[in-house]
Amino acid sequence: MRHDIEPNERAFSSKAVADELGIATTTVRKYGQILERNGYEFFKDGDRRIFVRSDIKALIAIRDTAKNRDDTAIEIVAQQKERLEETQEAMETKPATQGTYDHSLQDPNQLHEFIKFLSSELAATREMNVQLQNDMSHLKSTVSQLQQDHHVISSGVGNFSQKTNTKIEKLVEQQQNHYEQLLEQEKQKSELLQEEIKQMREEQQKEWRVQNDFNKQIQESFQRPKGFWESLFSIFRK
């Protein structure tokens, strides 16, 4: 247990340490966790860490180290143990009227500092709660807006898809009707062409019959006179 706090030594909150070191409050907590898991001891009020000047030096060492932070934390813990042992030996050799954390709080100045520390922590906690509430409100608003946007987009996509399908179906129907019309026109043309061919064949056959009859008449007309003269010549021959 720690017993190295000096009389009238000032206590710092996480926010005060963060402001002094120029880092975020979450970073102060992160460095504190690194130190604790390697054996470092903090003064605590429940679960809250109470920082003194030696703790701030330890945090600075963690912040500025060029080595692995856990390795640096191990070195700091060794130094703290050595310092605590020296303090314990000094306390055993002479009576201590003011040297422990509990006794230091009996001092009016130290009590005043501690009350200021608690007030600062409470104010920081309230400020953080307000910020969290604002963030939650903003997050809810953002989620609600995203849900509305998603609904609008989904509706828009659905309407667009439906309109597109309707247009495609209409185009397919128009193409089908056009194809059927062209097919019907070609069928009518084919029927007309076949009818014309049939008529041409009939006229050709008719012309052939007329020509054949005419040729027969000519042949008969030539055959008749020839028979007559032959009969006449045969009489004279007798």
PDB file of C-alpha atoms in Angstrom, residues 81-228:
ATOM      1  CA  LYS A  81       9.053  -0.028  -4.911  1.00  0.00           C
ATOM      2  CA  GLU A  82      12.501   1.190  -4.012  1.00  0.00           C
ATOM      3  CA  ARG A  83      11.102   4.587  -3.062  1.00  0.00           C
ATOM      4  CA  LEU A  84       8.315   3.041  -0.997  1.00  0.00           C
ATOM      5  CA  GLU A  85      10.779   0.843   0.832  1.00  0.00           C
ATOM      6  CA  GLU A  86      12.938   3.855   1.674  1.00  0.00           C
ATOM      7  CA  THR A  87       9.871   5.733   2.879  1.00  0.00           C
ATOM      8  CA  GLN A  88       8.799   2.754   4.987  1.00  0.00           C
ATOM      9  CA  GLU A  89      12.235   2.557   6.612  1.00  0.00           C
ATOM     10  CA  ALA A  90      12.160   6.268   7.356  1.00  0.00           C
ATOM     11  CA  MET A  91       8.731   5.945   8.942  1.00  0.00           C
ATOM     12  CA  GLU A  92       9.918   3.087  11.119  1.00  0.00           C
ATOM     13  CA  THR A  93      12.964   5.022  12.397  1.00  0.00           C
ATOM     14  CA  LYS A  94      11.005   8.106  13.481  1.00  0.00           C
ATOM     15  CA  PRO A  95       7.377   8.701  14.423  1.00  0.00           C
ATOM     16  CA  ALA A  96       5.355  10.226  11.655  1.00  0.00           C
ATOM     17  CA  THR A  97       2.869  12.895  12.578  1.00  0.00           C
ATOM     18  CA  GLN A  98       1.966  13.661   8.981  1.00  0.00           C
ATOM     19  CA  GLY A  99       2.995  11.289   6.287  1.00  0.00           C
ATOM     20  CA  THR A 100       0.140   9.056   5.379  1.00  0.00           C
ATOM     21  CA  TYR A 101      -2.660   9.726   3.018  1.00  0.00           C
ATOM     22  CA  ASP A 102      -5.315   9.410   5.746  1.00  0.00           C
ATOM     23  CA  HIS A 103      -3.502  11.744   8.167  1.00  0.00           C
ATOM     24  CA  SER A 104      -2.806  14.287   5.457  1.00  0.00           C
ATOM     25  CA  LEU A 105      -6.531  14.670   4.939  1.00  0.00           C
ATOM     26  CA  GLN A 106      -6.809  15.920   8.504  1.00  0.00           C
ATOM     27  CA  ASP A 107      -4.829  18.966   7.460  1.00  0.00           C
ATOM     28  CA  PRO A 108      -7.262  21.778   6.508  1.00  0.00           C
ATOM     29  CA  ASN A 109      -5.266  22.768   3.412  1.00  0.00           C
ATOM     30  CA  GLN A 110      -4.979  19.185   2.186  1.00  0.00           C
ATOM     31  CA  LEU A 111      -8.685  18.590   2.902  1.00  0.00           C
ATOM     32  CA  HIS A 112      -9.497  21.716   0.907  1.00  0.00           C
ATOM     33  CA  GLU A 113      -7.364  20.437  -2.010  1.00  0.00           C
ATOM     34  CA  PHE A 114      -9.014  17.061  -1.848  1.00  0.00           C
ATOM     35  CA  ILE A 115     -12.492  18.624  -1.892  1.00  0.00           C
ATOM     36  CA  LYS A 116     -11.418  20.703  -4.893  1.00  0.00           C
ATOM     37  CA  PHE A 117     -10.201  17.530  -6.545  1.00  0.00           C
ATOM     38  CA  LEU A 118     -13.507  15.739  -5.950  1.00  0.00           C
ATOM     39  CA  SER A 119     -15.437  18.763  -7.229  1.00  0.00           C
ATOM     40  CA  SER A 120     -13.258  18.856 -10.322  1.00  0.00           C
ATOM     41  CA  GLU A 121     -13.795  15.148 -10.913  1.00  0.00           C
ATOM     42  CA  LEU A 122     -17.537  15.527 -10.404  1.00  0.00           C
ATOM     43  CA  ALA A 123     -17.673  18.451 -12.827  1.00  0.00           C
ATOM     44  CA  ALA A 124     -15.635  16.495 -15.362  1.00  0.00           C
ATOM     45  CA  THR A 125     -17.960  13.514 -14.953  1.00  0.00           C
ATOM     46  CA  ARG A 126     -21.025  15.680 -15.423  1.00  0.00           C
ATOM     47  CA  GLU A 127     -19.455  17.298 -18.469  1.00  0.00           C
ATOM     48  CA  MET A 128     -18.662  13.864 -19.883  1.00  0.00           C
ATOM     49  CA  ASN A 129     -22.222  12.664 -19.205  1.00  0.00           C
ATOM     50  CA  VAL A 130     -23.649  15.711 -21.000  1.00  0.00           C
ATOM     51  CA  GLN A 131     -21.304  15.079 -23.927  1.00  0.00           C
ATOM     52  CA  LEU A 132     -22.304  11.427 -24.008  1.00  0.00           C
ATOM     53  CA  GLN A 133     -25.979  12.365 -23.966  1.00  0.00           C
ATOM     54  CA  ASN A 134     -25.403  14.812 -26.817  1.00  0.00           C
ATOM     55  CA  ASP A 135     -23.472  12.168 -28.729  1.00  0.00           C
ATOM     56  CA  MET A 136     -26.238   9.617 -28.162  1.00  0.00           C
ATOM     57  CA  SER A 137     -28.857  12.124 -29.296  1.00  0.00           C
ATOM     58  CA  HIS A 138     -26.808  12.912 -32.388  1.00  0.00           C
ATOM     59  CA  LEU A 139     -26.279   9.198 -33.030  1.00  0.00           C
ATOM     60  CA  LYS A 140     -30.011   8.484 -32.723  1.00  0.00           C
ATOM     61  CA  SER A 141     -30.754  11.364 -35.098  1.00  0.00           C
ATOM     62  CA  THR A 142     -28.166  10.062 -37.556  1.00  0.00           C
ATOM     63  CA  VAL A 143     -29.536   6.509 -37.367  1.00  0.00           C
ATOM     64  CA  SER A 144     -33.076   7.792 -37.861  1.00  0.00           C
ATOM     65  CA  GLN A 145     -31.982   9.841 -40.869  1.00  0.00           C
ATOM     66  CA  LEU A 146     -30.131   6.840 -42.305  1.00  0.00           C
ATOM     67  CA  GLN A 147     -33.234   4.700 -41.876  1.00  0.00           C
ATOM     68  CA  GLN A 148     -35.328   7.319 -43.672  1.00  0.00           C
ATOM     69  CA  ASP A 149     -32.739   7.596 -46.441  1.00  0.00           C
ATOM     70  CA  HIS A 150     -32.672   3.819 -46.749  1.00  0.00           C
ATOM     71  CA  HIS A 151     -36.471   3.740 -47.016  1.00  0.00           C
ATOM     72  CA  VAL A 152     -36.452   6.490 -49.657  1.00  0.00           C
ATOM     73  CA  ILE A 153     -33.689   4.763 -51.627  1.00  0.00           C
ATOM     74  CA  SER A 154     -35.443   1.395 -51.388  1.00  0.00           C
ATOM     75  CA  SER A 155     -38.720   2.934 -52.534  1.00  0.00           C
ATOM     76  CA  GLY A 156     -36.954   4.751 -55.359  1.00  0.00           C
ATOM     77  CA  VAL A 157     -35.179   1.601 -56.487  1.00  0.00           C
ATOM     78  CA  GLY A 158     -38.428  -0.362 -56.312  1.00  0.00           C
ATOM     79  CA  ASN A 159     -40.322   2.238 -58.345  1.00  0.00           C
ATOM     80  CA  PHE A 160     -37.509   2.498 -60.877  1.00  0.00           C
ATOM     81  CA  SER A 161     -37.362  -1.284 -61.219  1.00  0.00           C
ATOM     82  CA  GLN A 162     -41.119  -1.487 -61.672  1.00  0.00           C
ATOM     83  CA  LYS A 163     -41.111   1.290 -64.284  1.00  0.00           C
ATOM     84  CA  THR A 164     -38.194  -0.324 -66.086  1.00  0.00           C
ATOM     85  CA  ASN A 165     -39.933  -3.711 -66.160  1.00  0.00           C
ATOM     86  CA  THR A 166     -43.105  -2.057 -67.457  1.00  0.00           C
ATOM     87  CA  LYS A 167     -41.160  -0.306 -70.233  1.00  0.00           C
ATOM     88  CA  ILE A 168     -39.373  -3.528 -71.163  1.00  0.00           C
ATOM     89  CA  GLU A 169     -42.659  -5.435 -71.292  1.00  0.00           C
ATOM     90  CA  LYS A 170     -44.191  -2.692 -73.428  1.00  0.00           C
ATOM     91  CA  LEU A 171     -41.227  -2.712 -75.828  1.00  0.00           C
ATOM     92  CA  VAL A 172     -41.366  -6.504 -76.102  1.00  0.00           C
ATOM     93  CA  GLU A 173     -45.084  -6.342 -76.819  1.00  0.00           C
ATOM     94  CA  GLN A 174     -44.555  -3.645 -79.465  1.00  0.00           C
ATOM     95  CA  GLN A 175     -41.798  -5.674 -81.122  1.00  0.00           C
ATOM     96  CA  GLN A 176     -43.987  -8.775 -81.061  1.00  0.00           C
ATOM     97  CA  ASN A 177     -46.886  -6.878 -82.659  1.00  0.00           C
ATOM     98  CA  HIS A 178     -44.573  -5.370 -85.270  1.00  0.00           C
ATOM     99  CA  TYR A 179     -43.150  -8.798 -86.068  1.00  0.00           C
ATOM    100  CA  GLU A 180     -46.642 -10.264 -86.426  1.00  0.00           C
ATOM    101  CA  GLN A 181     -47.649  -7.383 -88.714  1.00  0.00           C
ATOM    102  CA  LEU A 182     -44.575  -7.899 -90.900  1.00  0.00           C
ATOM    103  CA  LEU A 183     -45.245 -11.631 -90.967  1.00  0.00           C
ATOM    104  CA  GLU A 184     -48.854 -11.021 -92.021  1.00  0.00           C
ATOM    105  CA  GLN A 185     -47.758  -8.576 -94.721  1.00  0.00           C
ATOM    106  CA  GLU A 186     -45.229 -11.069 -96.078  1.00  0.00           C
ATOM    107  CA  LYS A 187     -47.887 -13.776 -96.046  1.00  0.00           C
ATOM    108  CA  GLN A 188     -50.280 -11.559 -98.025  1.00  0.00           C
ATOM    109  CA  LYS A 189     -47.523 -10.677-100.494  1.00  0.00           C
ATOM    110  CA  SER A 190     -46.711 -14.358-100.916  1.00  0.00           C
ATOM    111  CA  GLU A 191     -50.372 -15.199-101.551  1.00  0.00           C
ATOM    112  CA  LEU A 192     -50.676 -12.380-104.115  1.00  0.00           C
ATOM    113  CA  LEU A 193     -47.508 -13.510-105.838  1.00  0.00           C
ATOM    114  CA  GLN A 194     -48.739 -17.098-106.005  1.00  0.00           C
ATOM    115  CA  GLU A 195     -52.070 -15.884-107.426  1.00  0.00           C
ATOM    116  CA  GLU A 196     -50.289 -13.817-110.065  1.00  0.00           C
ATOM    117  CA  ILE A 197     -48.104 -16.778-110.993  1.00  0.00           C
ATOM    118  CA  LYS A 198     -51.190 -18.973-111.274  1.00  0.00           C
ATOM    119  CA  GLN A 199     -52.906 -16.417-113.521  1.00  0.00           C
ATOM    120  CA  MET A 200     -49.795 -16.093-115.690  1.00  0.00           C
ATOM    121  CA  ARG A 201     -49.634 -19.863-116.095  1.00  0.00           C
ATOM    122  CA  GLU A 202     -53.312 -20.027-117.036  1.00  0.00           C
ATOM    123  CA  GLU A 203     -52.881 -17.223-119.592  1.00  0.00           C
ATOM    124  CA  GLN A 204     -49.786 -18.909-120.966  1.00  0.00           C
ATOM    125  CA  GLN A 205     -51.602 -22.205-121.279  1.00  0.00           C
ATOM    126  CA  LYS A 206     -54.493 -20.403-122.973  1.00  0.00           C
ATOM    127  CA  GLU A 207     -52.125 -18.752-125.427  1.00  0.00           C
ATOM    128  CA  TRP A 208     -50.508 -22.093-126.093  1.00  0.00           C
ATOM    129  CA  ARG A 209     -53.911 -23.642-126.883  1.00  0.00           C
ATOM    130  CA  VAL A 210     -54.858 -20.748-129.158  1.00  0.00           C
ATOM    131  CA  GLN A 211     -51.532 -20.974-130.945  1.00  0.00           C
ATOM    132  CA  ASN A 212     -51.880 -24.725-131.295  1.00  0.00           C
ATOM    133  CA  ASP A 213     -55.393 -24.372-132.744  1.00  0.00           C
ATOM    134  CA  PHE A 214     -54.149 -21.727-135.135  1.00  0.00           C
ATOM    135  CA  ASN A 215     -51.304 -23.933-136.258  1.00  0.00           C
ATOM    136  CA  LYS A 216     -53.703 -26.805-136.861  1.00  0.00           C
ATOM    137  CA  GLN A 217     -55.978 -24.592-138.965  1.00  0.00           C
ATOM    138  CA  ILE A 218     -53.081 -23.461-141.095  1.00  0.00           C
ATOM    139  CA  GLN A 219     -51.943 -27.010-141.615  1.00  0.00           C
ATOM    140  CA  GLU A 220     -55.429 -28.118-142.600  1.00  0.00           C
ATOM    141  CA  SER A 221     -55.825 -25.182-144.977  1.00  0.00           C
ATOM    142  CA  PHE A 222     -52.664 -26.235-146.795  1.00  0.00           C
ATOM    143  CA  GLN A 223     -53.589 -29.881-146.904  1.00  0.00           C
ATOM    144  CA  ARG A 224     -57.001 -29.379-148.551  1.00  0.00           C
ATOM    145  CA  PRO A 225     -55.847 -27.604-151.785  1.00  0.00           C
ATOM    146  CA  LYS A 226     -53.096 -30.129-152.258  1.00  0.00           C
ATOM    147  CA  GLY A 227     -55.568 -33.005-152.276  1.00  0.00           C
ATOM    148  CA  PHE A 228     -57.847 -31.235-154.703  1.00  0.00           C
TER     149      PHE A 228
END
